[in-house]
Each structure stands twice: as structure tokens, then as C-alpha cells.
Amino acid sequence: MKSLEHALIGGVAGTAAAVALDPPGSLPVLVAGAVFASVFVDLDHFVIARVQRGDWANLRLAVTNPRVGLLDQERVFEEFDTEFDRKRLLSHHLVGGVAVGTLALWGLGSLAAFLAVVLYVHVVCDFLRDLGIA
């Protein structure tokens, strides 16, 4: 999904999770955090592309061409196949699991649950897009 779509969905999921779970923090801060988490978890795509290609060409394309990086994001990773998609989704699970587990170990259970909901919604939306449903 595009970053703007993830931002919107992250904001909705973050609002619902904040109201339902009542984690520490004000609603605007929690929603902003949800938007941030839902958008920036996708930075792992560039690391995966780097491992597969052997260079940072995909990151350079996104950074040096703002039109592609912001509006035409499908072009950034268009050369990759379904193996890339599986690695991307696995990476989201790993990053999310570490982040949620860390918050839980620090005694921030309701904040961990909040982040888990936001990232779960992100991954489900990615699955739906990959399947051509959304």
C-alpha cells in the first residue's frame, strides 16, 4: 500500500485501539504514533531490496525522485516478485514482534497491545492489497 493509505488506516486503527485499550498518553499523541508506526514500518522494504539487489538503488530512486517516492510508490519496488512480498510481510511480523515484545517486557502492556493492533491492521491491509482485494 502507499504511505498515505497506511497513514490513514493507521490513524483509524490507532484511534480505535486508543479508545478500546486506554494506553498511556493523550489521544492525539497516540494517533500520531499509530500513523508514524504504520508508515515507517515500511522502511524495511529498502533493507530487503538492498539484500536482494546488492545495492541501494531502490532507496536512491525514492529519495532522489520525490514524485516516485511520494506519489508513484509502486515503481520503487516494481522489479520484485512475490518472494519479495513474502519477505516484506515476514519482516513486518519480525519488527512488530520485537517492538511489541519490548514494550511488554518494559511493563507497558497496554501500549504493547496498542502497537500490536496498529501493526496487525497494517499487515492485514498489505495482505489484502497483495491478494488484489483492496
mmCIF file of C-alpha atoms in Angstrom:
data_model
loop_
_atom_site.group_PDB
_atom_site.id
_atom_site.type_symbol
_atom_site.label_atom_id
_atom_site.label_comp_id
_atom_site.label_asym_id
_atom_site.label_seq_id
_atom_site.Cartn_x
_atom_site.Cartn_y
_atom_site.Cartn_z
ATOM 1 C CA MET A 1 0.000 0.000 0.000
ATOM 2 C CA LYS A 2 1.030 3.606 -0.414
ATOM 3 C CA SER A 3 2.284 5.575 2.574
ATOM 4 C CA LEU A 4 -0.751 7.861 2.529
ATOM 5 C CA GLU A 5 -3.086 4.855 2.650
ATOM 6 C CA HIS A 6 -1.137 3.386 5.570
ATOM 7 C CA ALA A 7 -1.223 6.748 7.339
ATOM 8 C CA LEU A 8 -4.999 6.932 7.016
ATOM 9 C CA ILE A 9 -5.544 3.337 8.107
ATOM 10 C CA GLY A 10 -3.001 3.728 10.923
ATOM 11 C CA GLY A 11 -4.878 6.783 12.151
ATOM 12 C CA VAL A 12 -8.204 4.939 12.171
ATOM 13 C CA ALA A 13 -6.743 1.815 13.798
ATOM 14 C CA GLY A 14 -4.820 3.936 16.294
ATOM 15 C CA THR A 15 -7.927 5.870 17.281
ATOM 16 C CA ALA A 16 -9.944 2.686 17.792
ATOM 17 C CA ALA A 17 -7.137 0.964 19.706
ATOM 18 C CA ALA A 18 -6.505 4.012 21.894
ATOM 19 C CA VAL A 19 -10.178 4.249 22.848
ATOM 20 C CA ALA A 20 -10.539 0.498 23.437
ATOM 21 C CA LEU A 21 -7.256 -0.171 25.256
ATOM 22 C CA ASP A 22 -6.649 3.147 27.045
ATOM 23 C CA PRO A 23 -2.828 3.037 26.817
ATOM 24 C CA PRO A 24 -0.790 5.798 28.466
ATOM 25 C CA GLY A 25 -0.769 9.061 26.523
ATOM 26 C CA SER A 26 -3.222 11.514 25.083
ATOM 27 C CA LEU A 27 -5.388 10.531 22.125
ATOM 28 C CA PRO A 28 -3.682 12.916 19.660
ATOM 29 C CA VAL A 29 -0.217 11.638 20.619
ATOM 30 C CA LEU A 30 -1.320 8.008 20.358
ATOM 31 C CA VAL A 31 -2.947 8.572 16.957
ATOM 32 C CA ALA A 32 0.167 10.380 15.701
ATOM 33 C CA GLY A 33 2.271 7.467 16.965
ATOM 34 C CA ALA A 34 -0.007 4.998 15.186
ATOM 35 C CA VAL A 35 0.320 6.915 11.914
ATOM 36 C CA PHE A 36 4.104 7.053 12.349
ATOM 37 C CA ALA A 37 4.358 3.312 13.118
ATOM 38 C CA SER A 38 2.061 2.327 10.260
ATOM 39 C CA VAL A 39 4.045 4.348 7.716
ATOM 40 C CA PHE A 40 7.602 3.854 8.919
ATOM 41 C CA VAL A 41 7.404 0.081 9.416
ATOM 42 C CA ASP A 42 7.615 0.020 5.613
ATOM 43 C CA LEU A 43 11.223 1.223 5.672
ATOM 44 C CA ASP A 44 12.173 -2.443 5.980
ATOM 45 C CA HIS A 45 11.343 -2.744 2.270
ATOM 46 C CA PHE A 46 14.522 -0.878 1.437
ATOM 47 C CA VAL A 47 16.675 -3.208 3.533
ATOM 48 C CA ILE A 48 15.122 -6.264 1.876
ATOM 49 C CA ALA A 49 15.646 -4.717 -1.579
ATOM 50 C CA ARG A 50 19.262 -3.976 -0.656
ATOM 51 C CA VAL A 51 19.840 -7.600 0.317
ATOM 52 C CA GLN A 52 18.222 -8.903 -2.874
ATOM 53 C CA ARG A 53 19.796 -6.418 -5.329
ATOM 54 C CA GLY A 54 23.118 -5.825 -3.633
ATOM 55 C CA ASP A 55 22.796 -2.041 -3.800
ATOM 56 C CA TRP A 56 20.638 0.830 -2.575
ATOM 57 C CA ALA A 57 19.142 1.703 -5.997
ATOM 58 C CA ASN A 58 15.559 1.459 -4.717
ATOM 59 C CA LEU A 59 16.240 3.844 -1.846
ATOM 60 C CA ARG A 60 18.062 6.240 -4.185
ATOM 61 C CA LEU A 61 15.074 6.204 -6.554
ATOM 62 C CA ALA A 62 12.624 7.037 -3.768
ATOM 63 C CA VAL A 63 14.797 9.756 -2.239
ATOM 64 C CA THR A 64 16.065 11.460 -5.388
ATOM 65 C CA ASN A 65 12.748 11.457 -7.248
ATOM 66 C CA PRO A 66 10.078 12.916 -4.947
ATOM 67 C CA ARG A 67 7.306 12.174 -7.464
ATOM 68 C CA VAL A 68 8.129 8.465 -7.329
ATOM 69 C CA GLY A 69 8.875 8.454 -3.592
ATOM 70 C CA LEU A 70 5.622 10.165 -2.642
ATOM 71 C CA LEU A 71 3.085 9.696 -5.435
ATOM 72 C CA ASP A 72 4.113 6.739 -7.583
ATOM 73 C CA GLN A 73 5.438 4.398 -4.892
ATOM 74 C CA GLU A 74 4.593 1.227 -6.819
ATOM 75 C CA ARG A 75 7.532 1.996 -9.117
ATOM 76 C CA VAL A 76 10.070 1.820 -6.286
ATOM 77 C CA PHE A 77 9.807 -1.972 -5.965
ATOM 78 C CA GLU A 78 8.143 -2.934 -9.260
ATOM 79 C CA GLU A 79 11.049 -5.177 -10.306
ATOM 80 C CA PHE A 80 10.477 -7.618 -7.450
ATOM 81 C CA ASP A 81 8.266 -10.701 -7.420
ATOM 82 C CA THR A 82 6.112 -12.457 -4.833
ATOM 83 C CA GLU A 83 9.221 -13.666 -2.966
ATOM 84 C CA PHE A 84 9.939 -10.024 -2.109
ATOM 85 C CA ASP A 85 6.335 -9.636 -0.900
ATOM 86 C CA ARG A 86 6.659 -12.656 1.391
ATOM 87 C CA LYS A 87 9.934 -11.352 2.820
ATOM 88 C CA ARG A 88 8.369 -7.920 3.308
ATOM 89 C CA LEU A 89 5.436 -9.349 5.261
ATOM 90 C CA LEU A 90 7.724 -11.602 7.301
ATOM 91 C CA SER A 91 9.897 -8.607 8.122
ATOM 92 C CA HIS A 92 6.832 -6.670 9.299
ATOM 93 C CA HIS A 93 5.959 -9.546 11.629
ATOM 94 C CA LEU A 94 9.507 -9.714 12.989
ATOM 95 C CA VAL A 95 9.831 -5.953 13.501
ATOM 96 C CA GLY A 96 6.369 -5.796 15.069
ATOM 97 C CA GLY A 97 7.023 -8.761 17.323
ATOM 98 C CA VAL A 98 10.250 -7.270 18.636
ATOM 99 C CA ALA A 99 8.675 -3.841 19.184
ATOM 100 C CA VAL A 100 5.572 -5.229 20.908
ATOM 101 C CA GLY A 101 7.599 -7.699 22.976
ATOM 102 C CA THR A 102 9.992 -4.967 24.077
ATOM 103 C CA LEU A 103 7.149 -2.731 25.238
ATOM 104 C CA ALA A 104 5.580 -5.651 27.117
ATOM 105 C CA LEU A 105 8.886 -6.528 28.818
ATOM 106 C CA TRP A 106 9.219 -2.901 29.905
ATOM 107 C CA GLY A 107 5.868 -3.241 31.688
ATOM 108 C CA LEU A 108 3.941 -1.230 29.100
ATOM 109 C CA GLY A 109 1.354 -3.905 28.312
ATOM 110 C CA SER A 110 -1.453 -1.625 27.158
ATOM 111 C CA LEU A 111 0.940 0.309 24.908
ATOM 112 C CA ALA A 112 2.257 -3.001 23.544
ATOM 113 C CA ALA A 113 -1.313 -4.096 22.794
ATOM 114 C CA PHE A 114 -1.976 -0.734 21.119
ATOM 115 C CA LEU A 115 1.054 -1.124 18.847
ATOM 116 C CA ALA A 116 0.134 -4.748 18.130
ATOM 117 C CA VAL A 117 -3.308 -3.676 16.906
ATOM 118 C CA VAL A 118 -1.882 -0.920 14.695
ATOM 119 C CA LEU A 119 0.733 -3.186 13.108
ATOM 120 C CA TYR A 120 -1.747 -6.068 12.760
ATOM 121 C CA VAL A 121 -4.062 -3.811 10.759
ATOM 122 C CA HIS A 122 -1.091 -2.687 8.649
ATOM 123 C CA VAL A 123 -0.116 -6.274 7.791
ATOM 124 C CA VAL A 124 -3.711 -7.339 7.064
ATOM 125 C CA CYS A 125 -4.068 -4.393 4.686
ATOM 126 C CA ASP A 126 -0.826 -5.382 2.962
ATOM 127 C CA PHE A 127 -2.129 -8.964 2.597
ATOM 128 C CA LEU A 128 -5.406 -7.710 1.145
ATOM 129 C CA ARG A 129 -3.585 -5.495 -1.349
ATOM 130 C CA ASP A 130 -1.265 -8.355 -2.348
ATOM 131 C CA LEU A 131 -4.311 -10.562 -2.932
ATOM 132 C CA GLY A 132 -5.926 -7.859 -5.083
ATOM 133 C CA ILE A 133 -8.842 -7.404 -2.677
ATOM 134 C CA ALA A 134 -8.080 -3.852 -1.538
#
